[in-house]
Structures are given as C-alpha cells and as structure tokens.
mmCIF file of C-alpha atoms and ligand atoms in Angstrom:
data_model
loop_
_atom_site.group_PDB
_atom_site.id
_atom_site.type_symbol
_atom_site.label_atom_id
_atom_site.label_comp_id
_atom_site.label_asym_id
_atom_site.label_seq_id
_atom_site.Cartn_x
_atom_site.Cartn_y
_atom_site.Cartn_z
ATOM 1 C CA UNK A 1364 76.908 114.738 108.279
ATOM 2 C CA UNK A 1365 80.524 115.785 107.081
ATOM 3 C CA UNK A 1366 80.701 114.695 103.008
ATOM 4 C CA UNK A 1367 84.484 114.517 101.730
ATOM 5 C CA UNK A 1368 85.300 115.977 98.587
ATOM 6 C CA UNK A 1369 84.413 113.849 95.740
ATOM 7 C CA UNK A 1370 88.108 114.276 94.343
ATOM 8 C CA UNK A 1371 89.265 112.210 97.718
ATOM 9 C CA UNK A 1372 86.474 110.076 97.339
ATOM 10 C CA UNK A 1373 87.614 108.872 93.801
ATOM 11 C CA UNK A 1374 90.712 108.219 95.078
ATOM 12 C CA UNK A 1375 92.336 104.657 95.717
ATOM 13 C CA UNK A 1376 94.729 104.226 98.517
ATOM 14 C CA UNK A 1377 98.468 103.509 97.579
ATOM 15 C CA UNK A 1378 98.198 99.744 97.268
ATOM 16 C CA UNK A 1379 101.886 99.210 98.064
ATOM 17 C CA UNK A 1380 101.818 101.638 100.947
ATOM 18 C CA UNK A 1381 98.421 99.986 101.925
ATOM 19 C CA UNK A 1382 99.611 96.372 101.976
ATOM 20 C CA UNK A 1383 103.018 97.460 103.876
ATOM 21 C CA UNK A 1384 100.589 98.638 106.209
ATOM 22 C CA UNK A 1385 98.395 95.165 106.372
ATOM 23 C CA UNK A 1386 101.838 93.342 107.236
ATOM 24 C CA UNK A 1387 103.030 95.602 110.219
ATOM 25 C CA UNK A 1388 99.460 94.817 111.475
ATOM 26 C CA UNK A 1389 99.386 91.609 110.888
ATOM 27 C CA UNK A 1390 103.311 91.832 112.198
ATOM 28 C CA UNK A 1391 101.883 93.549 115.780
ATOM 29 C CA UNK A 1392 99.545 90.796 115.850
ATOM 30 C CA UNK A 1393 102.113 88.612 116.418
ATOM 31 C CA UNK A 1394 102.024 86.691 113.133
ATOM 32 C CA UNK A 1395 105.415 85.764 111.288
ATOM 33 C CA UNK A 1396 104.391 87.799 108.364
ATOM 34 C CA UNK A 1397 107.292 88.731 105.339
ATOM 35 C CA UNK A 1398 106.697 91.910 103.729
ATOM 36 C CA UNK A 1399 108.667 92.016 100.193
ATOM 37 C CA UNK A 1400 105.473 94.541 99.564
ATOM 38 C CA UNK A 1401 106.985 98.247 99.952
ATOM 39 C CA UNK A 1402 109.884 99.617 97.742
ATOM 40 C CA UNK A 1403 112.541 100.456 100.510
ATOM 41 C CA UNK A 1404 116.150 99.460 100.698
ATOM 42 C CA UNK A 1405 116.945 97.175 103.876
ATOM 43 C CA UNK A 1406 119.987 99.406 104.283
ATOM 44 C CA UNK A 1407 120.844 102.044 106.506
ATOM 45 C CA UNK A 1408 121.128 105.662 104.739
ATOM 46 C CA UNK A 1409 125.645 105.441 105.103
ATOM 47 C CA UNK A 1410 127.222 107.170 107.621
ATOM 48 C CA UNK A 1411 128.827 109.878 105.772
ATOM 49 C CA UNK A 1412 125.331 111.660 105.209
ATOM 50 C CA UNK A 1413 123.704 111.566 108.823
ATOM 51 C CA UNK A 1414 127.148 113.159 109.726
ATOM 52 C CA UNK A 1415 126.247 115.746 107.766
ATOM 53 C CA UNK A 1416 122.773 115.979 109.147
ATOM 54 C CA UNK A 1417 124.482 115.758 112.512
ATOM 55 C CA UNK A 1418 126.242 118.290 111.713
ATOM 56 C CA UNK A 1419 123.304 120.675 110.050
ATOM 57 C CA UNK A 1420 121.539 120.179 113.452
ATOM 58 C CA UNK A 1421 124.471 121.601 115.425
ATOM 59 C CA UNK A 1422 124.869 124.429 113.311
ATOM 60 C CA UNK A 1423 121.449 125.477 113.560
ATOM 61 C CA UNK A 1424 120.092 124.426 110.170
ATOM 62 C CA UNK A 1425 116.846 125.002 111.486
ATOM 63 C CA UNK A 1426 114.459 127.449 109.807
ATOM 64 C CA UNK A 1427 112.881 127.855 106.204
ATOM 65 C CA UNK A 1428 114.401 126.927 103.781
ATOM 66 C CA UNK A 1429 114.305 128.704 99.990
ATOM 67 C CA UNK A 1430 110.598 127.393 98.525
ATOM 68 C CA UNK A 1431 112.845 125.020 96.133
ATOM 69 C CA UNK A 1432 115.760 124.384 97.805
ATOM 70 C CA UNK A 1433 119.134 126.002 99.401
ATOM 71 C CA UNK A 1434 121.666 127.115 96.994
ATOM 72 C CA UNK A 1435 124.537 125.036 97.605
ATOM 73 C CA UNK A 1436 121.723 122.060 97.114
ATOM 74 C CA UNK A 1437 120.534 122.669 94.109
ATOM 75 C CA UNK A 1438 124.090 123.846 92.369
ATOM 76 C CA UNK A 1439 125.178 119.934 94.294
ATOM 77 C CA UNK A 1440 121.975 118.583 92.438
ATOM 78 C CA UNK A 1441 123.027 120.965 88.834
ATOM 79 C CA UNK A 1442 126.888 119.133 89.323
ATOM 80 C CA UNK A 1443 124.699 115.772 89.624
ATOM 81 C CA UNK A 1444 122.695 116.105 86.433
ATOM 82 C CA UNK A 1445 126.349 117.204 84.178
ATOM 83 C CA UNK A 1446 128.374 114.250 85.960
ATOM 84 C CA UNK A 1447 125.713 111.470 85.878
ATOM 85 C CA UNK A 1448 123.568 112.236 83.387
ATOM 86 C CA UNK A 1449 124.931 114.402 81.193
ATOM 87 C CA UNK A 1450 122.270 117.182 81.350
ATOM 88 C CA UNK A 1451 122.722 120.700 81.700
ATOM 89 C CA UNK A 1452 120.444 121.767 84.194
ATOM 90 C CA UNK A 1453 121.023 125.336 85.792
ATOM 91 C CA UNK A 1454 120.572 125.716 89.739
ATOM 92 C CA UNK A 1455 117.439 127.775 88.679
ATOM 93 C CA UNK A 1456 115.785 124.445 87.162
ATOM 94 C CA UNK A 1457 115.953 122.434 89.604
ATOM 95 C CA UNK A 1458 113.301 122.148 92.207
ATOM 96 C CA UNK A 1459 113.745 120.034 95.554
ATOM 97 C CA UNK A 1460 110.716 118.281 97.081
ATOM 98 C CA UNK A 1461 109.334 116.808 100.092
ATOM 99 C CA UNK A 1462 110.281 112.960 97.942
ATOM 100 C CA UNK A 1463 110.021 112.537 94.127
ATOM 101 C CA UNK A 1464 106.360 112.260 95.122
ATOM 102 C CA UNK A 1465 105.384 115.353 95.677
ATOM 103 C CA UNK A 1466 108.157 116.492 92.723
ATOM 104 C CA UNK A 1467 106.062 114.359 90.882
ATOM 105 C CA UNK A 1468 102.262 116.055 91.778
ATOM 106 C CA UNK A 1469 104.061 119.531 91.364
ATOM 107 C CA UNK A 1470 104.808 119.010 87.804
ATOM 108 C CA UNK A 1471 101.495 117.509 87.541
ATOM 109 C CA UNK A 1472 99.498 120.055 88.817
ATOM 110 C CA UNK A 1473 101.510 122.618 87.325
ATOM 111 C CA UNK A 1474 100.774 121.212 83.547
ATOM 112 C CA UNK A 1475 97.038 119.212 83.864
ATOM 113 C CA UNK A 1476 93.759 120.859 83.263
ATOM 114 C CA UNK A 1477 90.630 119.138 83.744
ATOM 115 C CA UNK A 1478 90.299 117.027 80.545
ATOM 116 C CA UNK A 1479 93.941 116.738 79.741
ATOM 117 C CA UNK A 1480 95.562 113.474 78.700
ATOM 118 C CA UNK A 1481 98.355 111.564 80.266
ATOM 119 C CA UNK A 1482 99.810 108.492 78.771
ATOM 120 C CA UNK A 1483 100.847 105.894 81.446
ATOM 121 C CA UNK A 1484 102.198 103.017 80.115
ATOM 122 C CA UNK A 1485 101.398 99.962 81.797
ATOM 123 C CA UNK A 1486 102.676 98.376 83.975
ATOM 124 C CA UNK A 1487 103.314 102.088 86.314
ATOM 125 C CA UNK A 1488 103.848 103.202 89.114
ATOM 126 C CA UNK A 1489 100.841 103.589 91.504
ATOM 127 C CA UNK A 1490 100.921 106.902 92.434
ATOM 128 C CA UNK A 1491 100.846 108.124 88.661
ATOM 129 C CA UNK A 1492 97.268 107.498 87.873
ATOM 130 C CA UNK A 1493 96.086 108.746 91.375
ATOM 131 C CA UNK A 1494 98.031 111.928 90.970
ATOM 132 C CA UNK A 1495 96.565 112.299 87.372
ATOM 133 C CA UNK A 1496 93.287 112.681 89.069
ATOM 134 C CA UNK A 1497 93.283 114.786 91.571
ATOM 135 C CA UNK A 1498 94.335 117.008 88.739
ATOM 136 C CA UNK A 1499 91.471 116.313 86.823
ATOM 137 C CA UNK A 1500 92.978 114.777 84.028
ATOM 138 C CA UNK A 1501 92.044 111.891 82.133
ATOM 139 C CA UNK A 1502 94.991 108.990 82.662
ATOM 140 C CA UNK A 1503 95.259 106.761 79.298
ATOM 141 C CA UNK A 1504 96.846 103.236 79.452
ATOM 142 C CA UNK A 1505 98.804 102.011 76.904
ATOM 143 C CA UNK A 1506 99.595 98.276 77.826
ATOM 144 C CA UNK A 1507 102.762 96.726 77.516
ATOM 145 C CA UNK A 1508 103.132 92.806 78.256
ATOM 146 C CA UNK A 1509 105.711 90.301 79.467
ATOM 147 C CA UNK A 1510 106.720 89.391 75.539
ATOM 148 C CA UNK A 1511 108.379 93.230 75.062
ATOM 149 C CA UNK A 1512 109.580 93.727 78.594
ATOM 150 C CA UNK A 1513 106.650 95.343 80.077
ATOM 151 C CA UNK A 1514 108.074 98.470 77.513
ATOM 152 C CA UNK A 1515 105.912 100.494 75.215
ATOM 153 C CA UNK A 1516 106.903 101.120 72.025
ATOM 154 C CA UNK A 1517 106.969 104.830 70.244
ATOM 155 C CA UNK A 1518 104.684 103.422 67.903
ATOM 156 C CA UNK A 1519 102.439 102.311 70.520
ATOM 157 C CA UNK A 1520 103.101 105.474 72.522
ATOM 158 C CA UNK A 1521 102.488 107.823 68.948
ATOM 159 C CA UNK A 1522 99.363 105.829 68.189
ATOM 160 C CA UNK A 1523 97.807 106.717 71.864
ATOM 161 C CA UNK A 1524 98.447 110.809 71.672
ATOM 162 C CA UNK A 1525 95.284 112.918 70.694
ATOM 163 C CA UNK A 1526 94.850 116.798 70.171
ATOM 164 C CA UNK A 1527 94.340 116.398 74.321
ATOM 165 C CA UNK A 1528 97.099 114.911 75.042
ATOM 166 C CA UNK A 1529 99.446 116.881 77.868
ATOM 167 C CA UNK A 1530 101.417 114.483 79.408
ATOM 168 C CA UNK A 1531 103.476 110.930 79.515
ATOM 169 C CA UNK A 1532 104.496 109.912 83.192
ATOM 170 C CA UNK A 1533 106.935 106.712 82.850
ATOM 171 C CA UNK A 1534 109.947 105.239 84.873
ATOM 172 C CA UNK A 1535 112.750 103.444 83.527
ATOM 173 C CA UNK A 1536 114.463 101.599 85.520
ATOM 174 C CA UNK A 1537 110.732 100.354 86.054
ATOM 175 C CA UNK A 1538 108.691 100.024 89.247
ATOM 176 C CA UNK A 1539 107.455 97.077 89.013
ATOM 177 C CA UNK A 1540 108.858 95.696 86.324
ATOM 178 C CA UNK A 1541 112.325 96.709 86.651
ATOM 179 C CA UNK A 1542 112.529 96.684 82.382
ATOM 180 C CA UNK A 1543 115.421 99.616 81.287
ATOM 181 C CA UNK A 1544 114.196 102.046 77.943
ATOM 182 C CA UNK A 1545 117.594 101.055 75.859
ATOM 183 C CA UNK A 1546 119.438 104.342 74.669
ATOM 184 C CA UNK A 1547 117.496 103.643 71.223
ATOM 185 C CA UNK A 1548 113.980 102.859 72.778
ATOM 186 C CA UNK A 1549 113.759 106.092 74.429
ATOM 187 C CA UNK A 1550 115.812 107.993 71.093
ATOM 188 C CA UNK A 1551 111.975 106.735 69.889
ATOM 189 C CA UNK A 1552 110.375 108.292 72.444
ATOM 190 C CA UNK A 1553 111.757 111.219 71.649
ATOM 191 C CA UNK A 1554 110.841 111.097 68.263
ATOM 192 C CA UNK A 1555 107.458 111.284 68.563
ATOM 193 C CA UNK A 1556 108.327 113.868 71.211
ATOM 194 C CA UNK A 1557 109.681 116.042 68.409
ATOM 195 C CA UNK A 1558 106.812 115.651 66.537
ATOM 196 C CA UNK A 1559 104.501 116.655 69.359
ATOM 197 C CA UNK A 1560 106.299 119.996 71.087
ATOM 198 C CA UNK A 1561 103.312 120.837 73.551
ATOM 199 C CA UNK A 1562 103.542 117.024 74.811
ATOM 200 C CA UNK A 1563 105.579 117.037 77.894
ATOM 201 C CA UNK A 1564 107.019 113.923 79.870
ATOM 202 C CA UNK A 1565 107.555 112.865 83.428
ATOM 203 C CA UNK A 1566 111.153 110.792 83.542
ATOM 204 C CA UNK A 1567 110.896 109.320 86.888
ATOM 205 C CA UNK A 1568 114.610 107.938 87.177
ATOM 206 C CA UNK A 1569 114.245 107.572 90.643
ATOM 207 C CA UNK A 1570 116.105 103.972 90.513
ATOM 208 C CA UNK A 1571 119.092 105.479 88.320
ATOM 209 C CA UNK A 1572 121.474 103.782 90.143
ATOM 210 C CA UNK A 1573 119.869 100.642 90.908
ATOM 211 C CA UNK A 1574 120.991 99.122 87.138
ATOM 212 C CA UNK A 1575 122.822 95.995 86.138
ATOM 213 C CA UNK A 1576 123.524 96.003 82.881
ATOM 214 C CA UNK A 1577 125.221 99.540 82.171
ATOM 215 C CA UNK A 1578 124.760 102.956 82.202
ATOM 216 C CA UNK A 1579 122.207 105.038 82.988
ATOM 217 C CA UNK A 1580 120.548 106.862 80.324
ATOM 218 C CA UNK A 1581 118.315 109.775 80.652
ATOM 219 C CA UNK A 1582 115.905 110.919 78.093
ATOM 220 C CA UNK A 1583 116.563 114.457 78.422
ATOM 221 C CA UNK A 1584 119.912 113.742 77.110
ATOM 222 C CA UNK A 1585 118.096 114.031 73.555
ATOM 223 C CA UNK A 1586 118.288 118.026 72.888
ATOM 224 C CA UNK A 1587 115.701 118.817 70.404
ATOM 225 C CA UNK A 1588 113.315 117.614 73.013
ATOM 226 C CA UNK A 1589 115.143 118.780 76.473
ATOM 227 C CA UNK A 1590 112.711 121.402 77.217
ATOM 228 C CA UNK A 1591 109.678 118.693 76.843
ATOM 229 C CA UNK A 1592 111.291 116.993 79.682
ATOM 230 C CA UNK A 1593 110.637 117.074 83.380
ATOM 231 C CA UNK A 1594 113.696 114.592 84.867
ATOM 232 C CA UNK A 1595 112.743 113.063 88.182
ATOM 233 C CA UNK A 1596 115.176 111.809 90.588
ATOM 234 C CA UNK A 1597 115.666 112.066 94.560
ATOM 235 C CA UNK A 1598 117.501 110.040 96.999
ATOM 236 C CA UNK A 1599 115.098 107.876 98.511
ATOM 237 C CA UNK A 1600 116.442 104.500 96.611
ATOM 238 C CA UNK A 1601 119.710 104.858 95.574
ATOM 239 C CA UNK A 1602 120.703 106.679 99.321
ATOM 240 C CA UNK A 1603 118.912 104.446 101.521
ATOM 241 C CA UNK A 1604 116.607 107.819 102.828
ATOM 242 C CA UNK A 1605 113.158 107.132 102.145
ATOM 243 C CA UNK A 1606 112.502 108.436 105.695
ATOM 244 C CA UNK A 1607 114.140 112.098 105.010
ATOM 245 C CA UNK A 1608 111.704 112.590 102.469
ATOM 246 C CA UNK A 1609 113.567 114.201 99.627
ATOM 247 C CA UNK A 1610 113.351 114.217 95.930
ATOM 248 C CA UNK A 1611 113.912 117.016 92.659
ATOM 249 C CA UNK A 1612 113.664 117.340 89.502
ATOM 250 C CA UNK A 1613 115.059 119.130 86.434
ATOM 251 C CA UNK A 1614 113.122 120.875 83.782
ATOM 252 C CA UNK A 1615 113.112 124.159 81.723
ATOM 253 C CA UNK A 1616 113.181 127.268 83.680
ATOM 254 C CA UNK A 1617 108.975 127.838 83.263
ATOM 255 C CA UNK A 1618 108.440 124.191 84.671
ATOM 256 C CA UNK A 1619 110.800 124.723 87.426
ATOM 257 C CA UNK A 1620 108.979 128.530 88.562
ATOM 258 C CA UNK A 1621 105.424 126.724 88.409
ATOM 259 C CA UNK A 1622 106.830 123.542 90.922
ATOM 260 C CA UNK A 1623 107.880 126.142 93.012
ATOM 261 C CA UNK A 1624 105.342 128.440 93.006
ATOM 262 C CA UNK A 1625 102.643 124.755 93.537
ATOM 263 C CA UNK A 1626 105.572 124.126 96.080
ATOM 264 C CA UNK A 1627 105.405 127.828 98.231
ATOM 265 C CA UNK A 1628 101.761 126.762 98.619
ATOM 266 C CA UNK A 1629 101.168 123.473 99.926
ATOM 267 C CA UNK A 1630 104.831 122.486 101.471
ATOM 268 C CA UNK A 1631 107.196 125.666 102.126
ATOM 269 C CA UNK A 1632 109.989 123.446 100.646
ATOM 270 C CA UNK A 1633 111.278 120.191 102.483
ATOM 271 C CA UNK A 1634 113.110 119.427 105.757
ATOM 272 C CA UNK A 1635 116.201 122.047 105.966
ATOM 273 C CA UNK A 1636 118.004 119.111 107.987
ATOM 274 C CA UNK A 1637 117.027 116.604 105.007
ATOM 275 C CA UNK A 1638 118.406 119.195 102.639
ATOM 276 C CA UNK A 1639 121.868 119.691 104.256
ATOM 277 C CA UNK A 1640 122.531 115.706 104.370
ATOM 278 C CA UNK A 1641 121.300 115.678 100.717
ATOM 279 C CA UNK A 1642 124.738 117.680 99.504
ATOM 280 C CA UNK A 1643 126.959 115.038 100.927
ATOM 281 C CA UNK A 1644 124.832 112.749 98.780
ATOM 282 C CA UNK A 1645 124.883 114.624 95.713
ATOM 283 C CA UNK A 1646 128.719 115.047 95.547
ATOM 284 C CA UNK A 1647 129.768 111.448 96.530
ATOM 285 C CA UNK A 1648 131.343 109.472 93.991
ATOM 286 C CA UNK A 1649 128.382 106.882 92.914
ATOM 287 C CA UNK A 1650 130.865 104.050 93.272
ATOM 288 C CA UNK A 1651 130.055 104.142 96.753
ATOM 289 C CA UNK A 1652 126.842 102.378 95.626
ATOM 290 C CA UNK A 1653 128.327 99.656 93.897
ATOM 291 C CA UNK A 1654 128.436 96.719 96.514
ATOM 292 C CA UNK A 1655 124.645 98.079 97.326
ATOM 293 C CA UNK A 1656 123.695 97.159 93.262
ATOM 294 C CA UNK A 1657 125.641 93.849 93.688
ATOM 295 C CA UNK A 1658 124.075 93.141 96.776
ATOM 296 C CA UNK A 1659 120.587 94.214 94.853
ATOM 297 C CA UNK A 1660 121.387 91.978 91.615
ATOM 298 C CA UNK A 1661 122.523 88.301 93.702
ATOM 299 C CA UNK A 1662 119.491 89.098 95.505
ATOM 300 C CA UNK A 1663 117.680 89.109 91.919
ATOM 301 C CA UNK A 1664 119.188 86.328 90.459
ATOM 302 C CA UNK A 1665 118.278 84.624 94.486
ATOM 303 C CA UNK A 1666 114.579 85.084 93.365
ATOM 304 C CA UNK A 1667 114.717 84.345 89.584
ATOM 305 C CA UNK A 1668 116.339 81.338 90.355
ATOM 306 C CA UNK A 1669 113.466 80.490 92.535
ATOM 307 C CA UNK A 1670 110.575 81.259 91.072
ATOM 308 C CA UNK A 1671 111.856 79.226 87.543
ATOM 309 C CA UNK A 1672 111.425 76.525 89.901
ATOM 310 C CA UNK A 1673 107.715 77.527 90.364
ATOM 311 C CA UNK A 1674 105.474 75.546 87.897
ATOM 312 C CA UNK A 1675 103.658 77.901 86.171
ATOM 313 C CA UNK A 1676 104.936 81.268 87.344
ATOM 314 C CA UNK A 1677 106.907 83.526 84.120
ATOM 315 C CA UNK A 1678 109.091 85.863 84.890
ATOM 316 C CA UNK A 1679 111.427 88.782 83.107
ATOM 317 C CA UNK A 1680 114.793 88.988 83.785
ATOM 318 C CA UNK A 1681 114.525 92.886 85.336
ATOM 319 C CA UNK A 1682 117.256 94.857 84.190
ATOM 320 C CA UNK A 1683 117.575 97.566 87.450
ATOM 321 C CA UNK A 1684 115.425 98.480 90.382
ATOM 322 C CA UNK A 1685 114.811 96.047 92.729
ATOM 323 C CA UNK A 1686 111.431 94.267 91.542
ATOM 324 C CA UNK A 1687 110.089 90.767 89.912
ATOM 325 C CA UNK A 1688 106.704 91.302 88.152
ATOM 326 C CA UNK A 1689 105.877 87.438 87.415
ATOM 327 C CA UNK A 1690 103.113 87.139 85.742
ATOM 328 C CA UNK A 1691 100.947 84.124 87.418
ATOM 329 C CA UNK A 1692 97.758 84.260 84.797
ATOM 330 C CA UNK A 1693 98.653 80.332 85.209
ATOM 331 C CA UNK A 1694 96.747 80.215 88.690
ATOM 332 C CA UNK A 1695 93.694 82.585 88.012
ATOM 333 C CA UNK A 1696 90.763 79.486 88.156
ATOM 334 C CA UNK A 1697 92.628 77.412 90.453
ATOM 335 C CA UNK A 1698 91.618 76.347 94.388
ATOM 336 C CA UNK A 1699 92.956 75.297 97.026
ATOM 337 C CA UNK A 1700 89.563 74.325 99.699
ATOM 338 C CA UNK A 1701 87.713 76.368 99.815
ATOM 339 C CA UNK A 1702 89.384 79.386 98.001
ATOM 340 C CA UNK A 1703 89.016 80.287 94.158
ATOM 341 C CA UNK A 1704 91.746 82.334 92.491
ATOM 342 C CA UNK A 1705 89.779 84.792 90.333
ATOM 343 C CA UNK A 1706 92.782 87.445 89.606
ATOM 344 C CA UNK A 1707 96.153 88.388 90.993
ATOM 345 C CA UNK A 1708 94.412 90.570 93.836
ATOM 346 C CA UNK A 1709 92.980 86.919 95.049
ATOM 347 C CA UNK A 1710 96.319 85.235 94.988
ATOM 348 C CA UNK A 1711 98.186 88.072 96.968
ATOM 349 C CA UNK A 1712 95.032 87.450 99.167
ATOM 350 C CA UNK A 1713 95.666 83.983 99.273
ATOM 351 C CA UNK A 1714 99.597 84.392 99.539
ATOM 352 C CA UNK A 1715 99.196 86.358 102.412
ATOM 353 C CA UNK A 1716 97.037 83.912 104.550
ATOM 354 C CA UNK A 1717 98.486 80.589 103.284
ATOM 355 C CA UNK A 1718 102.147 81.118 103.350
ATOM 356 C CA UNK A 1719 102.477 84.508 105.243
ATOM 357 C CA UNK A 1720 104.333 86.455 102.169
ATOM 358 C CA UNK A 1721 103.133 90.065 101.914
ATOM 359 C CA UNK A 1722 103.479 91.064 97.976
ATOM 360 C CA UNK A 1723 101.470 93.792 95.576
ATOM 361 C CA UNK A 1724 98.836 92.492 92.830
ATOM 362 C CA UNK A 1725 99.776 93.986 89.833
ATOM 363 C CA UNK A 1726 96.350 95.750 89.189
ATOM 364 C CA UNK A 1727 97.044 98.490 91.020
ATOM 365 C CA UNK A 1728 100.048 98.748 88.804
ATOM 366 C CA UNK A 1729 97.861 98.097 85.287
ATOM 367 C CA UNK A 1730 98.147 94.679 84.668
ATOM 368 C CA UNK A 1731 96.064 91.912 86.068
ATOM 369 C CA UNK A 1732 98.011 89.036 85.251
ATOM 370 C CA UNK A 1733 100.988 89.655 87.743
ATOM 371 C CA UNK A 1734 102.322 90.654 91.780
ATOM 372 C CA UNK A 1735 104.889 92.747 92.614
ATOM 373 C CA UNK A 1736 107.912 91.055 94.550
ATOM 374 C CA UNK A 1737 110.531 93.364 95.976
ATOM 375 C CA UNK A 1738 113.358 91.705 96.871
ATOM 376 C CA UNK A 1739 114.533 94.316 99.089
ATOM 377 C CA UNK A 1740 115.483 91.974 101.914
ATOM 378 C CA UNK A 1741 118.156 89.786 102.991
ATOM 379 C CA UNK A 1742 119.165 86.417 101.038
ATOM 380 C CA UNK A 1743 117.491 84.154 104.104
ATOM 381 C CA UNK A 1744 114.406 86.317 104.011
ATOM 382 C CA UNK A 1745 114.429 85.878 100.492
ATOM 383 C CA UNK A 1746 114.760 82.457 100.787
ATOM 384 C CA UNK A 1747 112.760 81.778 103.232
ATOM 385 C CA UNK A 1748 109.776 83.743 101.342
ATOM 386 C CA UNK A 1749 110.544 82.239 98.622
ATOM 387 C CA UNK A 1750 110.108 78.759 99.704
ATOM 388 C CA UNK A 1751 106.526 79.848 101.695
ATOM 389 C CA UNK A 1752 105.311 81.135 98.259
ATOM 390 C CA UNK A 1753 106.178 78.083 96.383
ATOM 391 C CA UNK A 1754 104.501 75.833 98.694
ATOM 392 C CA UNK A 1755 101.150 77.750 98.679
ATOM 393 C CA UNK A 1756 101.036 78.028 95.051
ATOM 394 C CA UNK A 1757 101.933 73.650 94.739
ATOM 395 C CA UNK A 1758 99.124 73.338 96.819
ATOM 396 C CA UNK A 1759 96.755 75.038 94.131
ATOM 397 C CA UNK A 1760 95.071 72.867 91.620
HETATM 398 N N1 LIG B 2948 108.521 107.030 91.791
HETATM 399 C C1 LIG B 2948 109.060 105.738 91.938
HETATM 400 C C2 LIG B 2948 108.346 105.014 90.312
HETATM 401 C C3 LIG B 2948 108.525 104.541 93.537
HETATM 402 O O1 LIG B 2948 109.112 103.484 93.213
HETATM 403 C C4 LIG B 2948 108.910 106.565 94.365
HETATM 404 C C5 LIG B 2948 108.881 105.330 95.407
HETATM 405 N N2 LIG B 2948 108.864 106.054 96.739
HETATM 406 C C6 LIG B 2948 109.021 107.449 93.826
HETATM 407 C C7 LIG B 2948 109.120 107.607 92.904
HETATM 408 C C8 LIG B 2948 108.748 108.651 95.125
HETATM 409 O O2 LIG B 2948 109.950 108.149 96.231
HETATM 410 P P1 LIG B 2948 110.217 109.378 96.894
HETATM 411 O O3 LIG B 2948 110.567 108.724 98.184
HETATM 412 O O4 LIG B 2948 111.181 109.714 96.658
HETATM 413 O O5 LIG B 2948 109.060 110.212 97.196
HETATM 414 N N1 LIG B 2949 107.938 103.094 95.973
HETATM 415 C C1 LIG B 2949 107.763 102.209 96.854
HETATM 416 C C2 LIG B 2949 107.042 101.547 96.307
HETATM 417 O O1 LIG B 2949 106.533 101.514 95.243
HETATM 418 C C3 LIG B 2949 107.190 103.250 97.831
HETATM 419 C C4 LIG B 2949 105.564 103.034 98.659
HETATM 420 C C5 LIG B 2949 105.070 104.418 97.569
HETATM 421 O O2 LIG B 2949 105.869 105.200 97.701
HETATM 422 O O3 LIG B 2949 104.314 104.174 97.427
HETATM 423 O O4 LIG B 2949 107.011 100.153 96.821
#
C-alpha cells in the first residue's frame, strides 16, 4: 500500500481554501450559498495590466525567465520599495515568486532548521503554521485578543524569545483581523530585534495598500534591523491579481540568494507573462487604487454596522485589509433544534447550513472565539449575507 509522508500527513488543509471549495461545491449543486470565506478582491485586474500581458504574449515572452524574476521587473520593485516604503532594496535583494505564499515558503525553508522556534502572533494567517511545520520548525504561538486589537506587545514578543528562536512571522495589515501595527508599535518590536540579532522576521505586507487610516508602515524602516527583516509583498490583493500568482520579497542579500536557490529547485521562477504585467503594476501610481480602497472602507462600515445590531457579537474596527474578525464566544453553548454550538467551527457550520453563508472559523487562525468575514463582495451581497447571519444567530438560545 502506498504511504504518504509524515510531513504531508501532519499538514492541515488550508481552511480558507477548504471553505471556498465547500461553498463552490454547494453552489454547483444549486444551493444559494454566499461565500465570504476567501480573501480575494472581487474586482477584476485593471485593463492597463491586462494589456501589458497581452503585449507580452505577442512579443513572445514565453520562455524561462531568470529564477528571481526579470531584471527590469526587479528594478521596478526596487523603485516601488523606495517610492512607497522608503526602503532601499537593490535588484539583487529582490526575489519574485509564485505568489507571496511561495515567497514565505522560500524564506522559511531558507532559514529554519528542524527544532528552530518560530514565533507566530495569533490571530495569524492560516498558512504560516503549516509552512513552518513542513520545515520542521516549532511554531510558538503568542496570543492577542480583541481587547488589544489583536496585536501583541513588544514585551510579549521579548518574553517568547528563547535561545532556539530563529524567526517571527506576522502580517500588518493583518489577515484575519484587519489590524495595523502603528509606527510606534513596530518600533517596539524593532527594539526587541536589536537585542536579538540572530532573529529574523517575515513582515508580510501584502495588504499594504488596503489601509483606511494613513500611510503604510514597514518594519524594515528601522535601519538597525533592516537585515533582520524579510519584507513580503505581491500583486494579488491591491492589484486584484490573485490568479496571476506573483509575490516578492525584499531581504538581505544572504537571504535573497538563499530564496533564489530554493526556488531554482522548486519552481524556476513564476510565469513570464505575469512578470511582464507586474512591471506596469509596480510602475503605476498607487493613487489609482483610491476608488477600490474607498469601496472596501464603505463595505467595512456596512458590515460593522450590521454586526453591531446582532446581540452577542463583538467586533473591533479593522483599519485595513478586507476582513472583520468578530468575537462570537457568546454563542458557544447555545442551541437551535438539535444543534449545539460548542466552538467557532460549529458556529461556521451552523451558519453554512442555516444561513447559507460561508465564513472561516477562528481556530484555523489560532483564535477559538472568533470567525472571519471577508467583505470583498458587493454591498448587495453583503447586506443579504449579514441579514441571513443575523436571523440565524437570533435562533440560537
Ligand atoms: N499573506 C497573507 C496574509 C495573505 O492573506 C495571502 C493571501 N493569499 C498571502 C500571503 C498569499 O498571497 P499570494 O496570493 O500572493 O500567494
Ligand atoms: N489569503 C487568502 C485568504 O486568506 C486567500 C486564500 C489563501 O491563499 O489561503 O483567504
């Protein structure tokens, strides 16, 4: 009999992807399911980016590219880092990959030995844990609740560091909470890193542009720790290019070279056409994203307003990304007919069957009291979904 590897067997399926698969299957079976489960903009890729891809095909950009990405793409990313983030990453400190997901996997595989500890503040994005486990690292979870806007303090970070700590991974704007670390909060984390020069941080900034309160703050802005930071970004979210599969890192030359080496064995670079298209996205003025950001903000306000009318639901006000992560612990222990809710996961299953709304439960993000709502959908869809959720929750007693 064929036996799968222990490594594979220990890996969880991505909960975000699983929930979107289930809702797709239910829809195909004719059910009126509303999926607010996947973190994917509902906008289409802008025309000028699609045009660049069509041109690239006509110009026969159809062959293998340099593993780290075309030189002119990496130059445009280098300029983007300077323009938007004030960061000086030269072309050879940038590696372009098959989505930010692969960028994170490359970085973890490049740095983590079996038994190394990786600090992951919870709530975290689902894939961080599984990627660390594949590298045989040990995830060390540091919890933050709704009362601190789901952010850890510098003291919590420092207290979690042991001689085995090799890395920390976090996102700001955060998936699943929408929270942003302020410049001052990042300064606090940076001070801890100064005292621990062998610890590297993956700073996942893929939601950079989806920020409702001000300028994006990068962790790598503090010169003393610049080489300890691996800055992750990509085109999936801001440029509505999830299917194109293109993400990138800025990092020290040591780590960029290592990621390049890993990638040379795993994927030999991402798609040539996606790379040509990403050049025009990198060169575009981010001001063109304003309409999309405004649309996300008004959807956030809409969903938050509706959540506030639901007794028992507690929500913070997310400052970025396109998620709300309400605390639903009030419903744990409640019943409807013969269904008893014993966890956030049960509540998600109940909302799927009773309200036909697909959400993702907090357990997969390291937070047992919450559920994630992705509000990257039209206002009409959001109103319909939230009305159904409200009715279903009201039945629980
Ligand atoms: N990081 C976070 C926090 C995300 O939400 C996602 C979602 N896909 C990714 C990384 C990966 O993005 P990509 O589509 O570029 O692989
Ligand atoms: N990042 C998105 C999410 O959290 C897309 C799914 C995924 O890549 O896991 O839903």
